[in-house]
Short mmCIF file of C-alpha atoms and ligand atoms in Angstrom, two decimals:
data_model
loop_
_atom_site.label_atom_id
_atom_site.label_comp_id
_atom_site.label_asym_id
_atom_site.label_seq_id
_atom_site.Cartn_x
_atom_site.Cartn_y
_atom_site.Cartn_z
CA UNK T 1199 -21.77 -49.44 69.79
CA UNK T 1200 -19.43 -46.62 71.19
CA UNK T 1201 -17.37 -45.21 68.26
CA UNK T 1202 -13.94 -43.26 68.54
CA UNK T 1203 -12.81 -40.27 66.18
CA UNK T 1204 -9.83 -38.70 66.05
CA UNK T 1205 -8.93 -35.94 63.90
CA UNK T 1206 -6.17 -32.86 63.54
CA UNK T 1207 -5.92 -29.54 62.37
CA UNK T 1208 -4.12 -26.01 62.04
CA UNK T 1209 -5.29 -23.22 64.50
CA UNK T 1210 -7.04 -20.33 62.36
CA UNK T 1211 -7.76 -16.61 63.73
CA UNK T 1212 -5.65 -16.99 66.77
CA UNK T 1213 -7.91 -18.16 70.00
CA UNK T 1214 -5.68 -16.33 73.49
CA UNK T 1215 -5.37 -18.98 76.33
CA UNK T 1216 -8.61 -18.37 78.21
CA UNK T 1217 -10.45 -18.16 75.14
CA UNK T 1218 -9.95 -22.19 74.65
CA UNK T 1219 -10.59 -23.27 78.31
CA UNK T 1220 -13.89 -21.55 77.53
CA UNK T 1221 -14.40 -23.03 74.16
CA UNK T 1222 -13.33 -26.52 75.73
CA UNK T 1223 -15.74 -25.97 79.07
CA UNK T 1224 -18.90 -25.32 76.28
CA UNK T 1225 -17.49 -28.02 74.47
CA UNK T 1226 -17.27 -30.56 77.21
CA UNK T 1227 -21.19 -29.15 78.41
CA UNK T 1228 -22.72 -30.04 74.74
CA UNK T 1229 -20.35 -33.62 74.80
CA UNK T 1230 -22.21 -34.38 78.10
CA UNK T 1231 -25.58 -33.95 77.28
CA UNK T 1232 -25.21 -36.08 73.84
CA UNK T 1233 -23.04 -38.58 76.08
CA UNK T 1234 -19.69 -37.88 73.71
CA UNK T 1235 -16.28 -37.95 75.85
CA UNK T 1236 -12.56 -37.29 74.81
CA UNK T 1237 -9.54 -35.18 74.66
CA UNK T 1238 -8.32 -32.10 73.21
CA UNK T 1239 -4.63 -31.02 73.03
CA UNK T 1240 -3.44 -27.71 71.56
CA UNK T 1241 0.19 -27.35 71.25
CA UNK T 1242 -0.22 -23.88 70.39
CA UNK T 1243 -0.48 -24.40 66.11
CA UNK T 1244 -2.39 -27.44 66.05
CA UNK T 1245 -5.13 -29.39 67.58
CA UNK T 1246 -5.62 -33.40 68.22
CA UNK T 1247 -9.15 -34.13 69.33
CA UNK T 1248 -10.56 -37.96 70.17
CA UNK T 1249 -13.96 -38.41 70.61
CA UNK T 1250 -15.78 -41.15 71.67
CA UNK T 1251 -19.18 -41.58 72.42
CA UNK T 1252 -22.47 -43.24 70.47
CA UNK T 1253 -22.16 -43.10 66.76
CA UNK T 1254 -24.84 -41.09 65.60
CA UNK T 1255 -23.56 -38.67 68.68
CA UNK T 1256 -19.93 -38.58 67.26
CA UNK T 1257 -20.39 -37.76 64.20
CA UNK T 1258 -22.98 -35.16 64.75
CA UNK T 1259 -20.07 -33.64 66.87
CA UNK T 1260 -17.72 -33.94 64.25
CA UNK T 1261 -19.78 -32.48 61.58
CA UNK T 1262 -19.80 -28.86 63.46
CA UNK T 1263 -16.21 -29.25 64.43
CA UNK T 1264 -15.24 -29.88 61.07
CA UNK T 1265 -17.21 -26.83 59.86
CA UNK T 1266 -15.69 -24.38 62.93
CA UNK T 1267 -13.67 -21.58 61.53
CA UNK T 1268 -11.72 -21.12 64.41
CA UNK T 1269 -9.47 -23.92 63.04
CA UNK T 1270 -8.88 -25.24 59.44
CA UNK T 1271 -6.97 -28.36 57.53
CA UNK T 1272 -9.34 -30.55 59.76
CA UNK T 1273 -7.99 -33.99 58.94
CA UNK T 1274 -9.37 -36.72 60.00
CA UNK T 1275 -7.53 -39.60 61.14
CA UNK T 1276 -9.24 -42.24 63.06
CA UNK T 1277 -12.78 -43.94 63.05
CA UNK T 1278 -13.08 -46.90 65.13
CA UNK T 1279 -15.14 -48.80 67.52
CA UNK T 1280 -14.17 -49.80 71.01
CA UNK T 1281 -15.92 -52.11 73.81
CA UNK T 1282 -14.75 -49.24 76.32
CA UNK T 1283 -14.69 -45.50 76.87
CA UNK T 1284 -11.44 -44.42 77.20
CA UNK T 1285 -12.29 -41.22 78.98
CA UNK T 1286 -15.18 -42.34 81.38
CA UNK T 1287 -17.15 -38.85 82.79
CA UNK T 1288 -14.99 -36.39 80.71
CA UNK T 1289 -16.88 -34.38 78.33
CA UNK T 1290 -14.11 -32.97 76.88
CA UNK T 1291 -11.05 -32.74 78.89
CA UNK T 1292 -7.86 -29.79 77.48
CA UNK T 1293 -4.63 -30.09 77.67
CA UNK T 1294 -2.60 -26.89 76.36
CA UNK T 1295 1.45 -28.39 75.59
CA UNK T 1296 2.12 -24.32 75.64
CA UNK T 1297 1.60 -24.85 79.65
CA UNK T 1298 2.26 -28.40 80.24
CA UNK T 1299 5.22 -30.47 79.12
CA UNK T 1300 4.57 -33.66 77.40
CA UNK T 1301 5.52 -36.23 80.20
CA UNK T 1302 2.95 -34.60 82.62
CA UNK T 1303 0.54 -34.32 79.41
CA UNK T 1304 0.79 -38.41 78.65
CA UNK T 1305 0.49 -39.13 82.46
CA UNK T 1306 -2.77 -37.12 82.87
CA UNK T 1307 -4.01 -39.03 79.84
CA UNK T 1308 -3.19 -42.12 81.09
CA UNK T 1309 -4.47 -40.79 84.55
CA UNK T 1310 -7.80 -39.82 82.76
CA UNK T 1311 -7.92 -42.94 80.63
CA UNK T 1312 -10.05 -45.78 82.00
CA UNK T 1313 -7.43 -48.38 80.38
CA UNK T 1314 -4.85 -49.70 82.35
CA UNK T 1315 -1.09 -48.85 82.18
CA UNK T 1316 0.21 -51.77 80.17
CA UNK T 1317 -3.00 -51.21 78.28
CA UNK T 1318 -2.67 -47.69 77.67
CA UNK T 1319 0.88 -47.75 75.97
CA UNK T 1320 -0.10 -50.10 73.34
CA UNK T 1321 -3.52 -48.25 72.66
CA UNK T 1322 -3.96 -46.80 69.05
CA UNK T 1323 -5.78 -43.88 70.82
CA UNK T 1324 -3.05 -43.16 73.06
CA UNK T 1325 -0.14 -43.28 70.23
CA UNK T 1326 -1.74 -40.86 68.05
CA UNK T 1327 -1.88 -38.92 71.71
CA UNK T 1328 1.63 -39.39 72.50
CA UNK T 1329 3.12 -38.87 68.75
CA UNK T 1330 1.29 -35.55 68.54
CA UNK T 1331 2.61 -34.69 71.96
CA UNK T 1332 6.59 -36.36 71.46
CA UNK T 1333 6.80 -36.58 67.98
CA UNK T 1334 8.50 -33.80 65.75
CA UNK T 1335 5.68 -32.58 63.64
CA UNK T 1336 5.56 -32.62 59.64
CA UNK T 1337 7.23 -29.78 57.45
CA UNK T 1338 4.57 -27.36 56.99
CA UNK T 1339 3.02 -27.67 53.23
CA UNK T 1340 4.56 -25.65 50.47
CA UNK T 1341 3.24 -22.03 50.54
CA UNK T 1342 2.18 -21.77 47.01
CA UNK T 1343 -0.49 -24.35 46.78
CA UNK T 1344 -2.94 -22.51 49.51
CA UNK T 1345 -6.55 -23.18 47.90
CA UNK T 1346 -7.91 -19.84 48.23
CA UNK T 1347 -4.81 -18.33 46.47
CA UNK T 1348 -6.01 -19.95 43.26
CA UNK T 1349 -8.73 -19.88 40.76
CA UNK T 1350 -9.20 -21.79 37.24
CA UNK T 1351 -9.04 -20.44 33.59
CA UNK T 1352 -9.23 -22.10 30.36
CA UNK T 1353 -7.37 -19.22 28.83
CA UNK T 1354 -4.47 -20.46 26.52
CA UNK T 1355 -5.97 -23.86 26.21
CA UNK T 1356 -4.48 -25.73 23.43
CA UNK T 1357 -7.82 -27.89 23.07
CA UNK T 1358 -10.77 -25.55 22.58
CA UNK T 1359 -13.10 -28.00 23.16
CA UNK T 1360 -12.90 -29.89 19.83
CA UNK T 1361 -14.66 -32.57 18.73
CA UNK T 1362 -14.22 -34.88 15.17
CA UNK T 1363 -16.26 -36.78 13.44
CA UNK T 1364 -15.83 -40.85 13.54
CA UNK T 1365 -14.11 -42.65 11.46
CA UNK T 1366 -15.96 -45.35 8.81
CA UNK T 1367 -17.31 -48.67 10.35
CA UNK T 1368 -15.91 -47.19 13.63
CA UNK T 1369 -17.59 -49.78 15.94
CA UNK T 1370 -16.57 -47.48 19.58
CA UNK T 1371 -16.35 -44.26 20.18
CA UNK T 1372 -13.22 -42.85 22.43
CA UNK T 1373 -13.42 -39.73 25.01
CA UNK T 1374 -10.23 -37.95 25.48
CA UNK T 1375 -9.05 -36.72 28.85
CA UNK T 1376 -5.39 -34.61 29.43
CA UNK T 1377 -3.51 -35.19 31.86
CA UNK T 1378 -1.80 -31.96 32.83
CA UNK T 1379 0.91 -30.81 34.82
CA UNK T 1380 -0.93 -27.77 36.30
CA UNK T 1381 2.14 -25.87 37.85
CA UNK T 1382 3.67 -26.26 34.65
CA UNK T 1383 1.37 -25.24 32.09
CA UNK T 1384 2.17 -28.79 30.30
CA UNK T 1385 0.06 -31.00 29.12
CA UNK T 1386 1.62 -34.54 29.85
CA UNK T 1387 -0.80 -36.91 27.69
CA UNK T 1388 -3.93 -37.61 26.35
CA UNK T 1389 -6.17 -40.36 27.41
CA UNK T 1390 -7.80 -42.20 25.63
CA UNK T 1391 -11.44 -43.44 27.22
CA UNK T 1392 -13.31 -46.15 25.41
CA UNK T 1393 -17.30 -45.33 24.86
CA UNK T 1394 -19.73 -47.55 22.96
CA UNK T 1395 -21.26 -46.85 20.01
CA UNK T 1396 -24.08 -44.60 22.01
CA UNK T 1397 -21.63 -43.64 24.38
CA UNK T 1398 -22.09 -45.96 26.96
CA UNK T 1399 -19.65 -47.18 29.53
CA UNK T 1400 -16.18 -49.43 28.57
CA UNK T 1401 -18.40 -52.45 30.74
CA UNK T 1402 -21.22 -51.55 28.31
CA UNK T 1403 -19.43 -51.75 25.22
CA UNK T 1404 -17.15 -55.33 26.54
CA UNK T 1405 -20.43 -56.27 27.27
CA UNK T 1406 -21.41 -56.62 23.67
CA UNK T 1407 -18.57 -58.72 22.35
CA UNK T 1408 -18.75 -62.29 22.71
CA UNK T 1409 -16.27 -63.38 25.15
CA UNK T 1410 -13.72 -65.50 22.64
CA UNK T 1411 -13.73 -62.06 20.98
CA UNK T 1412 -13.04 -59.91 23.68
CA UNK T 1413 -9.02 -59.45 23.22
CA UNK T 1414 -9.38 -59.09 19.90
CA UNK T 1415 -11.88 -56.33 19.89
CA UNK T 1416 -9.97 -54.87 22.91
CA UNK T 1417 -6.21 -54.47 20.53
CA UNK T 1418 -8.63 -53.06 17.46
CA UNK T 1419 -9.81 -50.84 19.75
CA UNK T 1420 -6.88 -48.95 20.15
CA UNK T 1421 -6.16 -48.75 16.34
CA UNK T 1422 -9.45 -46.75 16.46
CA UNK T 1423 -8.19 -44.39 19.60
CA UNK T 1424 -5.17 -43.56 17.82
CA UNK T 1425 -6.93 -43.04 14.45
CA UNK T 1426 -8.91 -40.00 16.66
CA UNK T 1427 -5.81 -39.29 18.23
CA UNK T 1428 -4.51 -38.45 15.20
CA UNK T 1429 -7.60 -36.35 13.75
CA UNK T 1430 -7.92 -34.21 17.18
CA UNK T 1431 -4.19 -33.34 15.55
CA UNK T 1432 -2.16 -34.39 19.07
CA UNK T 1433 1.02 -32.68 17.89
CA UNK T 1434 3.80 -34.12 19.80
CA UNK T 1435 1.37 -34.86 23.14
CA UNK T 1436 1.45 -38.34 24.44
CA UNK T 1437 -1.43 -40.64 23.91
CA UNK T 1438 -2.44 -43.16 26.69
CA UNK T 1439 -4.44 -46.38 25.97
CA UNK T 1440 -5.97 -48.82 28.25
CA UNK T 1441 -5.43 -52.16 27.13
CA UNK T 1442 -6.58 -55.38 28.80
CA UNK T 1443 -2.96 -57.19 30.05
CA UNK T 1444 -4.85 -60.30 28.78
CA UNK T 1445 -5.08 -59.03 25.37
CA UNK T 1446 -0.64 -58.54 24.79
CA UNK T 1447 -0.70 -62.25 25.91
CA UNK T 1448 -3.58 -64.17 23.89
CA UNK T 1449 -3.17 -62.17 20.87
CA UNK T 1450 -0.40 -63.60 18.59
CA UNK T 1451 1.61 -60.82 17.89
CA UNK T 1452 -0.13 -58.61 20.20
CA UNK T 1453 3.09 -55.98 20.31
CA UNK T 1454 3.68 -55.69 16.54
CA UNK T 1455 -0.25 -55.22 16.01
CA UNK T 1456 0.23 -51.88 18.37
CA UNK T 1457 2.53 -51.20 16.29
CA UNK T 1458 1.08 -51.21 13.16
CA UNK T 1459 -1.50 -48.77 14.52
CA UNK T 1460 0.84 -46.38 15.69
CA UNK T 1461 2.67 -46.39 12.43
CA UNK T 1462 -0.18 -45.88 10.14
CA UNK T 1463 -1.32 -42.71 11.89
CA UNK T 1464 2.12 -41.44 11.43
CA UNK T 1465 2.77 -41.58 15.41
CA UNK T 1466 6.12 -42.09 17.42
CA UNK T 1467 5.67 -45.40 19.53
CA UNK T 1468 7.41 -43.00 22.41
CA UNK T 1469 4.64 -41.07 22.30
CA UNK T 1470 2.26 -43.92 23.22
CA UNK T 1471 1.53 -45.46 26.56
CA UNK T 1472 -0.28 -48.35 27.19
CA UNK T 1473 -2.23 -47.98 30.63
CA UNK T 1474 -2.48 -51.85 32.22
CA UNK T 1475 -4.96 -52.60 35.17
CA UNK T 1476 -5.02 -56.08 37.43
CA UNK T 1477 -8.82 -56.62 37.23
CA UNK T 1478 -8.40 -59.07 34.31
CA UNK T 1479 -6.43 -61.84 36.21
CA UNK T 1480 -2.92 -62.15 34.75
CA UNK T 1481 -2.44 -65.92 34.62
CA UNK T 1482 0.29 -66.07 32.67
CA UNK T 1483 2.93 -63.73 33.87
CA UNK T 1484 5.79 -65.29 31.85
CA UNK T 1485 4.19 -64.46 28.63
CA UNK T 1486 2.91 -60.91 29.69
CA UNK T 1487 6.71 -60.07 30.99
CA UNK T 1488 7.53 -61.14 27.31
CA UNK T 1489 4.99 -58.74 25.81
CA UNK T 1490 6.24 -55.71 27.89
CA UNK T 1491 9.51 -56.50 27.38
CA UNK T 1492 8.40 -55.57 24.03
CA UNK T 1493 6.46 -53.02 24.71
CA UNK T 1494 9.32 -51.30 26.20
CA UNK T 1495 11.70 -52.60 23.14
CA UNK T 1496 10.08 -50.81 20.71
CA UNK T 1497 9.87 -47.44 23.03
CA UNK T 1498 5.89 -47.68 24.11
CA UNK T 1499 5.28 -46.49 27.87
CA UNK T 1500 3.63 -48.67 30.23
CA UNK T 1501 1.44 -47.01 33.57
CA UNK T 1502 -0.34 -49.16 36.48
CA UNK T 1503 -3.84 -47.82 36.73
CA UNK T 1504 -6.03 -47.23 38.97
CA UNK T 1505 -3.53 -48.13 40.88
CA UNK T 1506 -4.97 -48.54 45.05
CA UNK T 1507 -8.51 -49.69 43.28
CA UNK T 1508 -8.12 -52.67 44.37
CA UNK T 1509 -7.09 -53.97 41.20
CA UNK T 1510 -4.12 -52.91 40.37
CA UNK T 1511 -1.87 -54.23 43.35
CA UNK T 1512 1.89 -54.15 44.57
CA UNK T 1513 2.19 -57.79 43.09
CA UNK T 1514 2.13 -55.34 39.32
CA UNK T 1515 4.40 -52.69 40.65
CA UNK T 1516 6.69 -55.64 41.93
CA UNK T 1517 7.15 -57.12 38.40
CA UNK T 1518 6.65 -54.75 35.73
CA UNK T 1519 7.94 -51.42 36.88
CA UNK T 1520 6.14 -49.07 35.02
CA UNK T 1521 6.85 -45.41 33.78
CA UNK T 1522 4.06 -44.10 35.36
CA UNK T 1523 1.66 -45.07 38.45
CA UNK T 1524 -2.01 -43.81 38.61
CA UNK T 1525 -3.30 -43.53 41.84
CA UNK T 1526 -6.90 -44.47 41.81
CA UNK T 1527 -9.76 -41.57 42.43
CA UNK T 1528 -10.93 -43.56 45.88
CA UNK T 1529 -7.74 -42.72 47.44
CA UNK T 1530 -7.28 -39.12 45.97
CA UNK T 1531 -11.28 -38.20 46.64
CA UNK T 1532 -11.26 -35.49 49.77
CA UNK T 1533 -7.47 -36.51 50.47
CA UNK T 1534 -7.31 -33.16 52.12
CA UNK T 1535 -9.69 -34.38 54.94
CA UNK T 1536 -8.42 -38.10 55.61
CA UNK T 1537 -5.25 -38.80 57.54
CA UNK T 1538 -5.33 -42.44 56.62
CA UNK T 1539 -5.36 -41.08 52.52
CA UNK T 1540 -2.57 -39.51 53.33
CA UNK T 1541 -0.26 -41.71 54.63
CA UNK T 1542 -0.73 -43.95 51.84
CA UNK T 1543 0.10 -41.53 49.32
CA UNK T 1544 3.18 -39.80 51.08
CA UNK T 1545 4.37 -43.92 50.89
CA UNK T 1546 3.41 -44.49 47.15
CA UNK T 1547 5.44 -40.98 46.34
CA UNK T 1548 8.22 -41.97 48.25
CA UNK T 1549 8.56 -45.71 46.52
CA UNK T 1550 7.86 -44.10 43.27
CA UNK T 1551 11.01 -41.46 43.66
CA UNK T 1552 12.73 -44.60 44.73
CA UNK T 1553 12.19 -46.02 41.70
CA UNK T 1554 12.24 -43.44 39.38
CA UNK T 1555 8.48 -44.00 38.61
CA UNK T 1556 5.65 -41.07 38.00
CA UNK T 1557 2.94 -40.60 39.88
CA UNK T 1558 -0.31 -39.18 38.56
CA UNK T 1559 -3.41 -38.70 40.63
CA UNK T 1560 -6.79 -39.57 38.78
CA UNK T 1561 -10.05 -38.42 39.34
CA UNK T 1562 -9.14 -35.08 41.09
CA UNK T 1563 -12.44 -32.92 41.48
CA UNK T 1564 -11.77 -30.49 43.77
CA UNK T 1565 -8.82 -27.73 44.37
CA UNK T 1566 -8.37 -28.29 47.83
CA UNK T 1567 -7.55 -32.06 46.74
CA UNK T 1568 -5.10 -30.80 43.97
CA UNK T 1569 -3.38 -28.72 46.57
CA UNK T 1570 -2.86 -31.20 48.90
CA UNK T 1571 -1.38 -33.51 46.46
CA UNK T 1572 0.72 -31.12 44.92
CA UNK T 1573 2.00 -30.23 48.27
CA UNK T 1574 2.69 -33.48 48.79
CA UNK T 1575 4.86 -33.53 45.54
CA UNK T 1576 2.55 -34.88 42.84
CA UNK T 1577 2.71 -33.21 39.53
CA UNK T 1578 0.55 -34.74 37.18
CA UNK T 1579 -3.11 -34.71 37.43
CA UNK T 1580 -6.04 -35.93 35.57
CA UNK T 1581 -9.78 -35.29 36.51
CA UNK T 1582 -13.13 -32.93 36.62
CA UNK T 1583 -11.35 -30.25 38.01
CA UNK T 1584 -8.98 -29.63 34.85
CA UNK T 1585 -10.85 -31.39 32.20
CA UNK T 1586 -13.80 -33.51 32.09
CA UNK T 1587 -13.70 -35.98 28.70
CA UNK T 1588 -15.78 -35.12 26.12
CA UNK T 1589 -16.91 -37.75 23.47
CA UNK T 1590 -14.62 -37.83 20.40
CA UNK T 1591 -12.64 -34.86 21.63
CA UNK T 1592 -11.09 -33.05 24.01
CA UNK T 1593 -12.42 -30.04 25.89
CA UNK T 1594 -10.14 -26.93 27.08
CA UNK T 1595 -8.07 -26.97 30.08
CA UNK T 1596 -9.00 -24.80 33.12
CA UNK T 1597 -5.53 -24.38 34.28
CA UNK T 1598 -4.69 -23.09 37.96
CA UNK T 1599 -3.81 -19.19 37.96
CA UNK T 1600 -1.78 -17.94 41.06
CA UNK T 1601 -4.32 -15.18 42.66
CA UNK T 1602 -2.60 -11.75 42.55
CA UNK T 1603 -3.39 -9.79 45.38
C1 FMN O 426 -10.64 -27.30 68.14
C2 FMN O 426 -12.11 -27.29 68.46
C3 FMN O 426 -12.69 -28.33 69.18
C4 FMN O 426 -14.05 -28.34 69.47
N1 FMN O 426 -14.59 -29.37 70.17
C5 FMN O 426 -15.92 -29.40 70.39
C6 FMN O 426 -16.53 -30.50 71.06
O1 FMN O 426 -15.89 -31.44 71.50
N2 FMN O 426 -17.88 -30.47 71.24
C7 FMN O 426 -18.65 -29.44 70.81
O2 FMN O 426 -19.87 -29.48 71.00
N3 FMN O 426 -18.11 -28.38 70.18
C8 FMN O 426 -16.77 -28.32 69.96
N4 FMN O 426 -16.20 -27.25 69.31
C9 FMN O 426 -17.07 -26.14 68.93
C10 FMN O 426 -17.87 -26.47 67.70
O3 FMN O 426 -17.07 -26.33 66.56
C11 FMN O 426 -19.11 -25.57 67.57
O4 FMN O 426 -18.70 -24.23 67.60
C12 FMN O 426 -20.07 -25.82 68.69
O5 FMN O 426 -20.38 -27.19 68.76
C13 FMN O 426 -21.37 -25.04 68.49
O6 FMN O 426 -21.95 -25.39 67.29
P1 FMN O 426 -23.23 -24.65 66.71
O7 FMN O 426 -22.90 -23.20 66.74
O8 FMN O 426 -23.41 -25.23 65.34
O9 FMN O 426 -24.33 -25.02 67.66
C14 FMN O 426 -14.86 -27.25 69.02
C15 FMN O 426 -14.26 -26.22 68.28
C16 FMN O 426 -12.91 -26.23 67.99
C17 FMN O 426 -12.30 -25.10 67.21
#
């Protein structure tokens, strides 16, 4: 099966002219022997590679590309199969947009390409060619969000890493997870995590509950969150709770059940949002509208989560537009590396602003993630790299510190 790559990135410790017809000569020498073939263009910032050869061959290839220093930001954007090489005999053929303009670039392609004309034009390979050579390029990212410029410190942590004990009868346990505003300092809201009663996973402890009982135990629950919500003394933070939609529909009185829970721990129903996933299938939509209607009545936020997970969809966002939107850790995991990760993201922000919604990335491990996303114009962030959850309390934040050098 011949596989096709394509990635981009930034030039690093400037390479001089002859410098990358040598690098692309050895390059096109190695891509021989292994059987690889493609293109590289330079337009003297950044590069656009394709490759294309066998797949074990490809992404051995890739792997030492990706790990070159002579270039960084490698992002990739393209893995796909083909019946056809594209560039038949050419190990790895350059074409520098410093020297050559783009009309005699895209004809060379085309000229190199083993597709025909007609062919060519409406090629995937060939537009991510020709908008790299045509296209204006992105704004370059924001300065101050350069991963090597920061490092983490859990100095001035309101949480130092407290833990209380649980409550009588408690029948779950809850770990609590901030989600921060790192550029800020601010802490935007708690989250509240269900655990079982050993600390098992929220399947583990559903598991357990007969399923007539399910709902019911699922709306208790969070009278037991906000109980330790209370006791880890939350201040004025926000506390988010996941709540099956399911549970605001076949609960009578669902809503005013909330409330009573947020009353008797002597919180503000503003400071509570209710965190709503589409992996329970909402078959009655009329009655859930009613129940958010509600909801949002009595001044309780609502978020999509995991929002991109596959189970919380567009269909959600359509209906009940929420306060906040939680993009799901599959799409925000190595987001710096992954073109296609990207593009979905830059759309979600842009609905979001359209909307007036906020977006909060989930499950972010690494800094070179958070900077991307920041970059990108997210500001609220939950995951590993800030905070992990810690069982029946909350652990102190390692917040981002501007290197001063
Ligand atoms: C922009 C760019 C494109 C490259 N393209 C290739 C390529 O197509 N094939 C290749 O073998 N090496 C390519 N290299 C060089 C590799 O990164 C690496 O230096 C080379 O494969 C030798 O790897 P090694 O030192 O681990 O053996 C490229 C480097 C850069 C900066």
């Amino acid at each position: 099966m011949l596989a096709t790559l394509i990635y981009r990135s930034r030039l690093h410790n400037a390479l001089d002219p002859s410098q990358l017809t040598e690098l692309a000569q050895q390059a096109s020498l190695r891509n021989t022997d292994l059987n690889v073939t493609g293109v590289l263009l330079f337009d003297g910032k950044e590069f656009l590679q394709v490759l294309e050869g066998p797949v074990t061959a490809v992404n051995a290839v890739y792997e030492r590309i990706r790990h070159d220093e002579r270039h960084a930001d490698v992002v990739e954007l393209l893995r796909d199969f083909a019946p056809n090489r594209r560039f038949l005999n050419q190990g790895m053929v350059l074409f520098d947009l410093r020297i050559d303009k783009p009309g005699v670039v895209l004809r060379s392609v085309i000229k190199f390409g083993t597709l025909k004309y007609h062919l060519a034009c409406n090629d995937r390979v060939y537009k991510f060619i020709r908008n790299f050579v045509s296209a204006p390029k992105p704004k370059p990212r924001v300065k101050n969000v350069i991963p090597d410029r920061w490092r983490l410190d859990t100095k001035n942590s309101p949480f130092e890493n407290v833990t209380v004990p649980l409550l009588d009868d408690q029948p779950c346990q809850f770990a609590f997870q901030p989600i921060i505003e790192p550029v800020r300092g601010n802490i935007s809201s708690l989250e509240a995590l269900i655990r079982g009663p050993n600390g098992g996973s929220p399947q583990e402890y559903f598991s357990t509950i007969p399923s007539h009982k399910l709902h019911e135990a699922d709306l208790a629950s969070k009278g037991w969150a906000l109980a330790m919500a209370r006791q880890l003394g939350i201040g004025n933070h926000k506390i988010a709770i996941n709540l099956l939609p399911m549970s605001l529909v076949k609960i009578p009185g669902a809503v005013n059940i909330l409330l009573e829970h947020i009353t008797r721990n002597k919180l503000d129903p503003e400071q509570v949002i209710v965190e709503v996933t589409e992996d329970e299938v909402i078959s009655s939509y009329d009655e859930f509208s009613f129940a958010i209607r509600q909801l949002r009545a009595a001044g309780i936020g609502l978020a999509i989560d995991d929002f991109g997970s596959g189970f919380a969809g567009l269909s959600l966002l359509a209906k009940f537009q929420p306060d906040k939107l939680k993009i799901d850790r599959s799409i925000v995991t190595d987001i710096h590396q992954h073109g296609p990760k990207q593009a979905i993201v830059k759309a979600i922000i842009d609905c979001c602003a359209e909307m007036q919604i906020t977006v909060v990335a989930e499950g972010v491990e690494k800094v070179e993630e958070w900077c991307w996303l920041e970059a990108a114009g997210i500001e609220r962030f939950q995951g590993f790299l800030f905070a992990r959850p810690v069982l029946n309390g909350v652990s102190a934040i390692r917040w981002p510190k501007r290197i001063v050098k």
